[in-house]
mmCIF file of C-alpha atoms and ligand atoms in Angstrom:
data_model
loop_
_atom_site.group_PDB
_atom_site.id
_atom_site.type_symbol
_atom_site.label_atom_id
_atom_site.label_comp_id
_atom_site.label_asym_id
_atom_site.label_seq_id
_atom_site.Cartn_x
_atom_site.Cartn_y
_atom_site.Cartn_z
ATOM 1 C CA MET A 825 -16.247 -7.668 -34.060
ATOM 2 C CA PRO A 826 -19.372 -8.656 -36.481
ATOM 3 C CA PRO A 827 -19.219 -11.942 -38.647
ATOM 4 C CA LEU A 828 -17.287 -11.320 -41.528
ATOM 5 C CA GLU A 829 -19.892 -11.674 -44.274
ATOM 6 C CA GLU A 830 -21.911 -9.583 -42.749
ATOM 7 C CA TYR A 831 -19.861 -6.624 -42.560
ATOM 8 C CA VAL A 832 -18.576 -7.572 -46.661
ATOM 9 C CA ASP A 833 -22.568 -7.520 -47.258
ATOM 10 C CA GLU A 834 -22.381 -4.005 -45.748
ATOM 11 C CA ILE A 835 -19.589 -2.608 -47.257
ATOM 12 C CA LYS A 836 -20.036 -3.425 -51.183
ATOM 13 C CA THR A 837 -22.236 -0.426 -52.337
ATOM 14 C CA LEU A 838 -18.755 1.963 -51.712
ATOM 15 C CA TRP A 839 -18.175 -0.617 -54.717
ATOM 16 C CA GLU A 840 -19.825 0.339 -56.335
ATOM 17 C CA SER A 841 -20.439 4.207 -55.441
ATOM 18 C CA HIS A 842 -17.019 4.680 -54.912
ATOM 19 C CA TRP A 843 -18.069 7.053 -51.825
ATOM 20 C CA LEU A 844 -15.317 6.023 -49.055
ATOM 21 C CA THR A 845 -15.027 9.639 -47.302
ATOM 22 C CA ASN A 846 -16.488 13.104 -46.238
ATOM 23 C CA MET A 847 -20.213 12.132 -44.893
ATOM 24 C CA GLY A 848 -21.533 9.899 -46.937
ATOM 25 C CA VAL A 849 -24.328 6.988 -47.046
ATOM 26 C CA LYS A 850 -23.104 5.213 -43.795
ATOM 27 C CA HIS A 851 -21.672 8.127 -42.122
ATOM 28 C CA LYS A 852 -25.088 9.397 -42.240
ATOM 29 C CA GLU A 853 -26.724 6.284 -41.757
ATOM 30 C CA LEU A 854 -25.101 5.437 -38.330
ATOM 31 C CA GLU A 855 -26.089 8.825 -37.553
ATOM 32 C CA LYS A 856 -29.270 8.242 -37.696
ATOM 33 C CA GLN A 857 -29.054 4.825 -36.239
ATOM 34 C CA LEU A 858 -26.493 5.783 -32.064
ATOM 35 C CA THR A 859 -29.291 9.141 -32.252
ATOM 36 C CA GLN A 860 -31.987 6.872 -31.428
ATOM 37 C CA TYR A 861 -29.784 3.869 -30.151
ATOM 38 C CA LEU A 862 -28.362 6.311 -26.686
ATOM 39 C CA LYS A 863 -31.868 8.207 -26.378
ATOM 40 C CA VAL A 864 -30.312 11.199 -27.332
ATOM 41 C CA SER A 865 -30.716 15.160 -29.675
ATOM 42 C CA TYR A 866 -28.132 15.251 -31.550
ATOM 43 C CA VAL A 867 -25.212 12.727 -32.285
ATOM 44 C CA SER A 868 -21.935 14.604 -34.790
ATOM 45 C CA LEU A 869 -19.675 10.982 -35.824
ATOM 46 C CA PHE A 870 -15.617 11.433 -35.681
ATOM 47 C CA SER A 871 -12.375 9.647 -36.733
ATOM 48 C CA ASN A 872 -12.399 8.936 -32.775
ATOM 49 C CA GLY A 873 -13.036 10.072 -29.551
ATOM 50 C CA HIS A 874 -9.557 12.195 -28.331
ATOM 51 C CA MET A 875 -10.613 14.081 -31.848
ATOM 52 C CA ALA A 876 -14.058 14.833 -30.533
ATOM 53 C CA LEU A 877 -13.228 15.826 -27.023
ATOM 54 C CA GLU A 878 -10.966 18.604 -28.396
ATOM 55 C CA LEU A 879 -13.249 19.980 -31.625
ATOM 56 C CA LEU A 880 -16.440 20.109 -29.141
ATOM 57 C CA LEU A 881 -14.259 21.750 -27.135
ATOM 58 C CA GLN A 882 -12.855 24.570 -29.220
ATOM 59 C CA ALA A 883 -16.690 24.870 -30.717
ATOM 60 C CA LEU A 884 -17.622 25.934 -27.282
ATOM 61 C CA LYS A 885 -15.289 28.576 -28.262
ATOM 62 C CA LEU A 886 -13.899 28.185 -24.258
ATOM 63 C CA GLN A 887 -11.395 29.435 -22.273
ATOM 64 C CA GLY A 888 -10.550 30.410 -18.902
ATOM 65 C CA GLU A 889 -9.391 27.316 -16.219
ATOM 66 C CA VAL A 890 -11.626 24.187 -16.628
ATOM 67 C CA ILE A 891 -13.041 22.297 -12.621
ATOM 68 C CA THR A 892 -11.567 18.162 -13.944
ATOM 69 C CA THR A 893 -10.115 15.127 -12.493
ATOM 70 C CA PRO A 894 -7.073 13.589 -13.067
ATOM 71 C CA PHE A 895 -8.242 10.627 -12.652
ATOM 72 C CA THR A 896 -8.922 9.871 -16.635
ATOM 73 C CA PHE A 897 -7.193 8.583 -19.994
ATOM 74 C CA ALA A 898 -4.093 10.745 -21.472
ATOM 75 C CA SER A 899 -7.201 11.885 -23.856
ATOM 76 C CA THR A 900 -9.255 14.250 -20.824
ATOM 77 C CA THR A 901 -6.062 16.828 -20.042
ATOM 78 C CA HIS A 902 -5.078 16.683 -22.868
ATOM 79 C CA ALA A 903 -7.828 18.353 -24.753
ATOM 80 C CA ILE A 904 -8.369 20.861 -22.346
ATOM 81 C CA VAL A 905 -4.036 21.756 -22.505
ATOM 82 C CA ARG A 906 -4.826 20.708 -26.493
ATOM 83 C CA ASN A 907 -7.543 24.101 -26.941
ATOM 84 C CA GLY A 908 -5.358 26.413 -24.332
ATOM 85 C CA LEU A 909 -7.040 26.013 -21.241
ATOM 86 C CA LYS A 910 -6.397 25.157 -17.323
ATOM 87 C CA PRO A 911 -7.051 21.928 -16.277
ATOM 88 C CA ILE A 912 -8.564 22.544 -12.426
ATOM 89 C CA TYR A 913 -7.718 19.163 -10.820
ATOM 90 C CA CYS A 914 -10.518 17.690 -8.721
ATOM 91 C CA ASP A 915 -10.371 15.089 -5.964
ATOM 92 C CA ILE A 916 -12.770 12.203 -7.223
ATOM 93 C CA SER A 917 -15.243 10.459 -4.572
ATOM 94 C CA LEU A 918 -13.920 6.892 -3.330
ATOM 95 C CA LYS A 919 -17.965 5.345 -3.731
ATOM 96 C CA ASP A 920 -17.548 4.988 -7.259
ATOM 97 C CA TYR A 921 -14.353 7.071 -8.689
ATOM 98 C CA THR A 922 -15.719 9.957 -10.559
ATOM 99 C CA ILE A 923 -15.696 13.572 -9.442
ATOM 100 C CA ASP A 924 -16.388 14.442 -5.416
ATOM 101 C CA VAL A 925 -19.326 16.783 -6.323
ATOM 102 C CA SER A 926 -18.789 17.967 -3.303
ATOM 103 C CA GLN A 927 -15.724 19.444 -4.047
ATOM 104 C CA ILE A 928 -16.468 21.408 -7.231
ATOM 105 C CA GLU A 929 -17.353 24.966 -5.558
ATOM 106 C CA ASP A 930 -14.401 24.977 -3.875
ATOM 107 C CA LEU A 931 -12.764 25.171 -6.967
ATOM 108 C CA ILE A 932 -14.661 27.814 -8.887
ATOM 109 C CA THR A 933 -13.014 31.200 -9.161
ATOM 110 C CA GLU A 934 -13.784 34.124 -11.752
ATOM 111 C CA ASN A 935 -12.100 32.514 -14.667
ATOM 112 C CA THR A 936 -13.330 28.927 -14.494
ATOM 113 C CA CYS A 937 -15.565 27.543 -17.928
ATOM 114 C CA ALA A 938 -16.214 24.752 -17.859
ATOM 115 C CA ILE A 939 -16.964 21.673 -15.892
ATOM 116 C CA ILE A 940 -15.413 18.167 -17.988
ATOM 117 C CA PRO A 941 -16.126 15.578 -15.649
ATOM 118 C CA ILE A 942 -15.977 12.309 -16.433
ATOM 119 C CA HIS A 943 -17.758 8.484 -16.144
ATOM 120 C CA VAL A 944 -15.094 6.196 -15.103
ATOM 121 C CA TYR A 945 -15.890 3.114 -16.322
ATOM 122 C CA GLY A 946 -19.560 3.903 -17.404
ATOM 123 C CA HIS A 947 -20.264 5.136 -13.319
ATOM 124 C CA VAL A 948 -22.642 7.518 -13.485
ATOM 125 C CA CYS A 949 -21.994 11.361 -11.850
ATOM 126 C CA ASP A 950 -24.037 13.252 -9.813
ATOM 127 C CA VAL A 951 -25.253 15.108 -12.889
ATOM 128 C CA LYS A 952 -28.325 16.994 -11.008
ATOM 129 C CA GLU A 953 -25.699 18.285 -8.537
ATOM 130 C CA ILE A 954 -23.255 19.347 -11.902
ATOM 131 C CA SER A 955 -25.748 20.624 -13.365
ATOM 132 C CA ARG A 956 -26.964 22.263 -9.997
ATOM 133 C CA ILE A 957 -23.568 24.163 -9.860
ATOM 134 C CA ALA A 958 -23.649 25.260 -13.746
ATOM 135 C CA HIS A 959 -26.388 26.528 -13.450
ATOM 136 C CA LYS A 960 -25.901 28.657 -10.404
ATOM 137 C CA TYR A 961 -22.387 30.257 -11.696
ATOM 138 C CA ASN A 962 -23.538 30.046 -15.570
ATOM 139 C CA LEU A 963 -20.369 27.060 -16.861
ATOM 140 C CA LYS A 964 -21.408 24.899 -19.416
ATOM 141 C CA VAL A 965 -20.556 20.892 -18.800
ATOM 142 C CA ILE A 966 -19.298 18.852 -21.088
ATOM 143 C CA TYR A 967 -18.635 15.509 -19.933
ATOM 144 C CA ASP A 968 -16.049 12.731 -20.437
ATOM 145 C CA ALA A 969 -18.246 10.142 -21.366
ATOM 146 C CA ALA A 970 -16.071 7.737 -23.697
ATOM 147 C CA HIS A 971 -16.730 4.604 -20.975
ATOM 148 C CA ALA A 972 -20.905 4.494 -21.340
ATOM 149 C CA PHE A 973 -21.766 4.071 -24.514
ATOM 150 C CA GLY A 974 -25.103 2.989 -23.959
ATOM 151 C CA VAL A 975 -26.078 3.940 -20.242
ATOM 152 C CA GLU A 976 -28.895 5.455 -19.356
ATOM 153 C CA TYR A 977 -30.007 7.324 -15.996
ATOM 154 C CA ASP A 978 -33.068 7.467 -14.856
ATOM 155 C CA GLY A 979 -34.568 6.201 -18.673
ATOM 156 C CA GLN A 980 -32.383 8.793 -19.603
ATOM 157 C CA GLY A 981 -29.481 8.760 -22.657
ATOM 158 C CA ILE A 982 -26.699 9.537 -20.714
ATOM 159 C CA GLY A 983 -25.673 11.909 -23.155
ATOM 160 C CA GLU A 984 -28.947 14.367 -22.882
ATOM 161 C CA TYR A 985 -26.820 15.387 -19.749
ATOM 162 C CA GLY A 986 -25.085 18.547 -19.589
ATOM 163 C CA ASP A 987 -24.583 20.975 -22.846
ATOM 164 C CA ALA A 988 -22.490 18.398 -24.738
ATOM 165 C CA SER A 989 -20.900 14.347 -23.937
ATOM 166 C CA MET A 990 -17.973 12.495 -25.978
ATOM 167 C CA PHE A 991 -18.042 9.133 -26.189
ATOM 168 C CA SER A 992 -15.606 6.943 -27.890
ATOM 169 C CA PHE A 993 -15.141 3.873 -31.097
ATOM 170 C CA HIS A 994 -12.651 2.917 -30.043
ATOM 171 C CA ALA A 995 -11.755 -0.877 -30.511
ATOM 172 C CA THR A 996 -11.153 -1.286 -27.105
ATOM 173 C CA LYS A 997 -14.193 0.098 -25.971
ATOM 174 C CA VAL A 998 -17.704 -1.345 -25.699
ATOM 175 C CA PHE A 999 -19.517 -0.573 -28.909
ATOM 176 C CA ASN A 1000 -16.589 0.525 -31.598
ATOM 177 C CA THR A 1001 -16.433 1.622 -35.297
ATOM 178 C CA ILE A 1002 -12.341 0.168 -35.449
ATOM 179 C CA GLU A 1003 -12.097 4.023 -34.370
ATOM 180 C CA GLY A 1004 -14.150 6.514 -34.175
ATOM 181 C CA GLY A 1005 -16.427 8.838 -31.736
ATOM 182 C CA ALA A 1006 -19.201 10.862 -31.199
ATOM 183 C CA VAL A 1007 -20.123 14.372 -29.896
ATOM 184 C CA VAL A 1008 -23.894 14.280 -29.186
ATOM 185 C CA TYR A 1009 -25.417 17.836 -27.741
ATOM 186 C CA LYS A 1010 -29.083 19.311 -26.728
ATOM 187 C CA GLU A 1011 -28.293 22.818 -28.891
ATOM 188 C CA GLN A 1012 -28.911 21.766 -32.924
ATOM 189 C CA ASN A 1013 -26.235 25.281 -32.973
ATOM 190 C CA LEU A 1014 -23.216 22.964 -32.197
ATOM 191 C CA GLU A 1015 -24.497 21.166 -35.159
ATOM 192 C CA LYS A 1016 -22.490 23.235 -38.512
ATOM 193 C CA GLU A 1017 -20.242 24.102 -35.607
ATOM 194 C CA LEU A 1018 -18.748 19.927 -35.467
ATOM 195 C CA TRP A 1019 -19.717 19.758 -39.090
ATOM 196 C CA GLY A 1020 -16.980 23.157 -40.557
ATOM 197 C CA LEU A 1021 -13.999 22.126 -37.748
ATOM 198 C CA LYS A 1022 -14.378 17.877 -38.415
ATOM 199 C CA ASN A 1023 -13.535 18.771 -42.266
ATOM 200 C CA PHE A 1024 -10.522 22.278 -42.328
ATOM 201 C CA GLY A 1025 -13.696 24.466 -41.617
ATOM 202 C CA ILE A 1026 -14.218 24.253 -44.831
ATOM 203 C CA LYS A 1027 -18.279 26.206 -45.497
ATOM 204 C CA ASP A 1028 -18.487 25.689 -49.354
ATOM 205 C CA GLU A 1029 -15.872 25.298 -52.346
ATOM 206 C CA GLU A 1030 -14.301 28.878 -51.996
ATOM 207 C CA THR A 1031 -15.360 29.424 -48.100
ATOM 208 C CA ILE A 1032 -13.749 28.110 -44.867
ATOM 209 C CA ASP A 1033 -15.051 30.400 -42.043
ATOM 210 C CA LYS A 1034 -12.946 27.802 -39.579
ATOM 211 C CA ILE A 1035 -9.919 27.057 -38.315
ATOM 212 C CA GLY A 1036 -10.900 23.394 -38.476
ATOM 213 C CA ALA A 1037 -8.658 20.169 -38.560
ATOM 214 C CA ASN A 1038 -10.265 16.752 -40.432
ATOM 215 C CA ALA A 1039 -11.147 13.955 -37.875
ATOM 216 C CA LYS A 1040 -13.430 13.041 -40.780
ATOM 217 C CA LEU A 1041 -15.745 8.866 -39.518
ATOM 218 C CA ASN A 1042 -15.121 7.031 -42.852
ATOM 219 C CA GLU A 1043 -17.272 5.499 -44.982
ATOM 220 C CA LEU A 1044 -15.836 1.576 -43.718
ATOM 221 C CA GLN A 1045 -15.576 3.264 -39.507
ATOM 222 C CA ALA A 1046 -19.227 3.943 -40.317
ATOM 223 C CA ALA A 1047 -20.206 0.723 -41.840
ATOM 224 C CA MET A 1048 -18.622 -1.856 -39.079
ATOM 225 C CA GLY A 1049 -19.886 1.195 -36.158
ATOM 226 C CA ILE A 1050 -23.794 -0.329 -38.240
ATOM 227 C CA CYS A 1051 -23.275 -3.527 -37.626
ATOM 228 C CA ASN A 1052 -21.547 -3.991 -34.253
ATOM 229 C CA LEU A 1053 -24.442 -1.413 -33.400
ATOM 230 C CA ARG A 1054 -27.557 -4.876 -35.013
ATOM 231 C CA HIS A 1055 -25.675 -6.919 -32.239
ATOM 232 C CA ILE A 1056 -24.725 -4.704 -29.344
ATOM 233 C CA ASN A 1057 -27.204 -5.327 -26.493
ATOM 234 C CA GLU A 1058 -26.627 -9.605 -26.516
ATOM 235 C CA GLU A 1059 -23.031 -8.601 -25.820
ATOM 236 C CA ILE A 1060 -23.845 -6.161 -23.546
ATOM 237 C CA LYS A 1061 -26.116 -9.252 -21.568
ATOM 238 C CA LYS A 1062 -23.080 -11.204 -22.191
ATOM 239 C CA ARG A 1063 -21.101 -8.928 -20.440
ATOM 240 C CA GLU A 1064 -23.690 -7.609 -17.285
ATOM 241 C CA ILE A 1065 -23.134 -11.693 -16.840
ATOM 242 C CA CYS A 1066 -19.745 -11.831 -16.548
ATOM 243 C CA ASP A 1067 -20.232 -9.494 -13.949
ATOM 244 C CA ASN A 1068 -22.150 -10.624 -11.968
ATOM 245 C CA LYS A 1069 -19.787 -13.390 -11.868
ATOM 246 C CA TYR A 1070 -16.762 -10.959 -10.488
ATOM 247 C CA ARG A 1071 -18.583 -10.064 -8.463
ATOM 248 C CA GLU A 1072 -20.225 -13.374 -7.019
ATOM 249 C CA ARG A 1073 -16.059 -14.862 -6.355
ATOM 250 C CA LEU A 1074 -14.340 -11.999 -5.329
ATOM 251 C CA GLY A 1075 -17.500 -10.026 -3.229
ATOM 252 C CA GLY A 1076 -16.854 -9.908 0.743
ATOM 253 C CA ILE A 1077 -12.849 -10.943 0.420
ATOM 254 C CA GLU A 1078 -11.566 -9.243 3.220
ATOM 255 C CA GLY A 1079 -8.602 -5.919 1.099
ATOM 256 C CA ILE A 1080 -11.161 -6.631 -1.777
ATOM 257 C CA TYR A 1081 -14.107 -3.122 -2.566
ATOM 258 C CA ILE A 1082 -16.204 -3.641 -6.156
ATOM 259 C CA CYS A 1083 -17.915 -0.236 -6.325
ATOM 260 C CA GLU A 1084 -21.668 -1.161 -5.735
ATOM 261 C CA LYS A 1085 -24.152 -0.644 -8.315
ATOM 262 C CA GLN A 1086 -25.725 3.286 -8.498
ATOM 263 C CA ASP A 1087 -29.414 3.731 -8.744
ATOM 264 C CA ASN A 1088 -31.498 3.714 -11.589
ATOM 265 C CA VAL A 1089 -28.641 2.981 -13.832
ATOM 266 C CA LYS A 1090 -28.911 0.656 -17.207
ATOM 267 C CA TYR A 1091 -24.869 0.462 -17.393
ATOM 268 C CA ASN A 1092 -22.881 -0.918 -20.151
ATOM 269 C CA TYR A 1093 -20.711 -3.284 -17.925
ATOM 270 C CA SER A 1094 -17.431 -1.783 -19.694
ATOM 271 C CA TYR A 1095 -15.087 -2.445 -17.940
ATOM 272 C CA PHE A 1096 -14.370 -4.085 -13.913
ATOM 273 C CA PRO A 1097 -12.075 -2.351 -11.610
ATOM 274 C CA VAL A 1098 -11.401 -3.732 -8.239
ATOM 275 C CA LEU A 1099 -9.319 -2.055 -5.807
ATOM 276 C CA PHE A 1100 -6.559 -4.686 -3.676
ATOM 277 C CA ASP A 1101 -5.482 -2.260 0.138
ATOM 278 C CA LYS A 1102 -2.395 -3.911 0.564
ATOM 279 C CA SER A 1103 -3.024 -3.358 3.893
ATOM 280 C CA LYS A 1104 -5.870 -5.916 4.347
ATOM 281 C CA CYS A 1105 -5.845 -9.086 1.929
ATOM 282 C CA GLY A 1106 -1.700 -8.312 2.449
ATOM 283 C CA VAL A 1107 -0.555 -7.449 -1.526
ATOM 284 C CA SER A 1108 0.053 -4.616 -3.471
ATOM 285 C CA ARG A 1109 -2.099 -4.121 -6.400
ATOM 286 C CA ASN A 1110 1.583 -4.312 -8.300
ATOM 287 C CA GLU A 1111 2.010 -7.154 -6.501
ATOM 288 C CA ILE A 1112 -1.737 -9.198 -7.818
ATOM 289 C CA TYR A 1113 -0.682 -7.534 -10.867
ATOM 290 C CA ARG A 1114 2.463 -9.536 -11.512
ATOM 291 C CA SER A 1115 1.926 -12.554 -9.707
ATOM 292 C CA LEU A 1116 -1.154 -12.769 -12.366
ATOM 293 C CA LYS A 1117 0.076 -12.004 -15.864
ATOM 294 C CA GLU A 1118 2.639 -14.835 -14.299
ATOM 295 C CA LYS A 1119 0.101 -16.714 -15.559
ATOM 296 C CA GLY A 1120 -1.147 -15.161 -18.629
ATOM 297 C CA ILE A 1121 -4.471 -13.437 -17.131
ATOM 298 C CA PHE A 1122 -3.710 -9.604 -18.800
ATOM 299 C CA THR A 1123 -4.902 -6.940 -16.014
ATOM 300 C CA ARG A 1124 -4.656 -3.453 -16.559
ATOM 301 C CA LYS A 1125 -3.977 -0.105 -14.482
ATOM 302 C CA TYR A 1126 -6.071 2.132 -15.473
ATOM 303 C CA PHE A 1127 -5.736 4.358 -14.991
ATOM 304 C CA TYR A 1128 -1.728 4.717 -13.274
ATOM 305 C CA PRO A 1129 -0.633 7.283 -14.073
ATOM 306 C CA LEU A 1130 -3.370 10.193 -12.995
ATOM 307 C CA THR A 1131 -2.756 12.363 -15.431
ATOM 308 C CA SER A 1132 -1.740 15.718 -12.951
ATOM 309 C CA ASN A 1133 1.595 13.395 -12.585
ATOM 310 C CA PHE A 1134 2.442 12.151 -16.214
ATOM 311 C CA GLU A 1135 5.421 14.006 -17.480
ATOM 312 C CA CYS A 1136 4.737 16.199 -20.142
ATOM 313 C CA TYR A 1137 2.571 18.218 -16.796
ATOM 314 C CA LYS A 1138 5.152 18.567 -13.700
ATOM 315 C CA LYS A 1139 6.371 21.843 -15.274
ATOM 316 C CA LEU A 1140 3.013 22.496 -15.920
ATOM 317 C CA PHE A 1141 0.818 22.931 -13.122
ATOM 318 C CA ILE A 1142 -0.144 22.876 -9.828
ATOM 319 C CA THR A 1143 -1.036 18.965 -9.375
ATOM 320 C CA GLY A 1144 -3.921 19.893 -6.949
ATOM 321 C CA ASN A 1145 -4.495 17.991 -3.959
ATOM 322 C CA THR A 1146 -6.082 14.078 -4.888
ATOM 323 C CA PRO A 1147 -6.054 12.170 -2.594
ATOM 324 C CA VAL A 1148 -8.717 10.016 -3.608
ATOM 325 C CA ALA A 1149 -7.576 9.951 -6.603
ATOM 326 C CA GLN A 1150 -3.438 8.891 -5.417
ATOM 327 C CA TYR A 1151 -5.445 6.035 -3.945
ATOM 328 C CA VAL A 1152 -7.699 4.863 -6.914
ATOM 329 C CA SER A 1153 -5.224 5.106 -8.683
ATOM 330 C CA ASP A 1154 -2.310 3.236 -6.957
ATOM 331 C CA ASN A 1155 -4.393 0.672 -5.916
ATOM 332 C CA ILE A 1156 -6.645 0.011 -8.847
ATOM 333 C CA LEU A 1157 -7.015 -3.231 -10.497
ATOM 334 C CA VAL A 1158 -8.716 -3.613 -14.090
ATOM 335 C CA MET A 1159 -9.808 -7.059 -14.602
ATOM 336 C CA PRO A 1160 -10.693 -8.821 -18.200
ATOM 337 C CA LEU A 1161 -14.419 -8.484 -19.564
ATOM 338 C CA TYR A 1162 -14.830 -9.649 -22.911
ATOM 339 C CA ALA A 1163 -18.870 -10.457 -24.175
ATOM 340 C CA ASP A 1164 -16.478 -14.297 -25.350
ATOM 341 C CA LEU A 1165 -15.250 -14.317 -21.655
ATOM 342 C CA SER A 1166 -16.256 -17.589 -20.020
ATOM 343 C CA GLU A 1167 -16.904 -18.642 -16.207
ATOM 344 C CA GLU A 1168 -14.030 -20.739 -16.008
ATOM 345 C CA GLU A 1169 -12.251 -18.494 -17.375
ATOM 346 C CA ILE A 1170 -13.698 -15.417 -14.613
ATOM 347 C CA ASP A 1171 -13.412 -19.082 -11.940
ATOM 348 C CA TYR A 1172 -9.852 -19.235 -12.916
ATOM 349 C CA ILE A 1173 -8.755 -15.505 -13.310
ATOM 350 C CA CYS A 1174 -10.801 -15.613 -8.672
ATOM 351 C CA GLU A 1175 -8.827 -18.278 -7.878
ATOM 352 C CA GLU A 1176 -5.870 -17.202 -9.366
ATOM 353 C CA ILE A 1177 -6.062 -13.513 -7.182
ATOM 354 C CA LYS A 1178 -7.726 -15.872 -3.795
ATOM 355 C CA LEU A 1179 -4.362 -17.878 -4.065
ATOM 356 C CA ILE A 1180 -1.967 -14.767 -4.223
ATOM 357 C CA ILE A 1181 -3.884 -13.385 -1.560
ATOM 358 C CA THR A 1182 -3.876 -16.785 0.501
ATOM 359 C CA LYS A 1183 -0.268 -17.078 0.007
ATOM 360 C CA ALA A 1184 0.898 -13.609 1.367
ATOM 361 C CA CYS A 1185 -1.834 -13.984 4.729
ATOM 362 C CA LYS A 1186 0.795 -16.923 5.891
HETATM 363 C C1 PLP B 202 -10.864 5.984 -24.810
HETATM 364 C C2 PLP B 202 -11.073 7.463 -24.417
HETATM 365 C C3 PLP B 202 -11.218 8.767 -24.757
HETATM 366 C C4 PLP B 202 -10.550 8.706 -25.870
HETATM 367 O O1 PLP B 202 -10.720 8.117 -26.784
HETATM 368 P P1 PLP B 202 -10.362 7.435 -28.564
HETATM 369 O O2 PLP B 202 -11.317 7.254 -28.831
HETATM 370 O O3 PLP B 202 -8.805 6.027 -28.529
HETATM 371 O O4 PLP B 202 -9.761 8.778 -29.487
HETATM 372 C C5 PLP B 202 -10.976 8.788 -23.816
HETATM 373 N N1 PLP B 202 -11.559 10.110 -22.957
HETATM 374 C C6 PLP B 202 -11.693 7.948 -22.178
HETATM 375 C C7 PLP B 202 -11.882 8.102 -20.704
HETATM 376 C C8 PLP B 202 -10.925 7.031 -22.756
HETATM 377 O O5 PLP B 202 -11.338 6.436 -21.867
#
């Protein structure tokens, strides 16, 4: 959160204007600043990341099948299904947990309309290969970039790849507007479409030309974003220090796997996922999770379960064959990571993990 005085200062003008929502000055200002910070062509703000994705898919008028992965947050698959589209699950790569591009082409049918990959943990998907496949088969590419705020690849904003990307500004993400999200894109014609869909399809006072929803980011949320954006670089810097510490302390331990850093990527250090292989380290992910919890260390099974295993999807779809996604989902644990996490705390967390493993090996 930004310093309270800074936020109060930012929202003062709202008490004079009484303009609280419906794309006011703060909303416009934040869109402008984000376009620069994210190094993208266009930004459309939304009330949250999920509605941004759901309405983006509607704006693109997609129909049929969408290739995606089940190793993600509920939102990605829900947005697909709530648009009447059918998710076709592709497996993920063990290297960085993003979509395994070598398996995409086998899943393409005459009904395929799009690929929706996820930049999981801020790891960059193989954007070049995905783009090659998309061109070859004339498919749209929409990235779930909820984890990838500020990430750059080859010096370009991550949102410049594909037809469009969704970012989430939820309170738990690297950058937040309390709740909030955005669609970023290259084609200007999407602007009007998205604007209409997030505001009931209202074109003017007497014309409603789209079956829209209500997904507007209000002025107090936008003001929060403007304040947080001023501090984002220092936040990411502090996270980087935490990331390095974790790598130092947990690297090289038998049975513990940490993703290697990708080349040409500017990271946001949003998450620190650690994979525990019981056959090598003697303890399962669930045992580590429980033991750490008893010590007051709260890790997260993220993402578990796979969206293809959700109760609500059991009867609806063939789950597809995604053994790597299943393995990662069963064994992954995301460590505590935030800017103010101290070196001592990281030491404590890593020592506890090592203790649990040593005990198990006896
Ligand atoms: C957070 C998240 C979303 C949804 O964003 P909200 O702003 O919470 O609606 C979608 N996909 C992924 C991968 C996420 O982590």
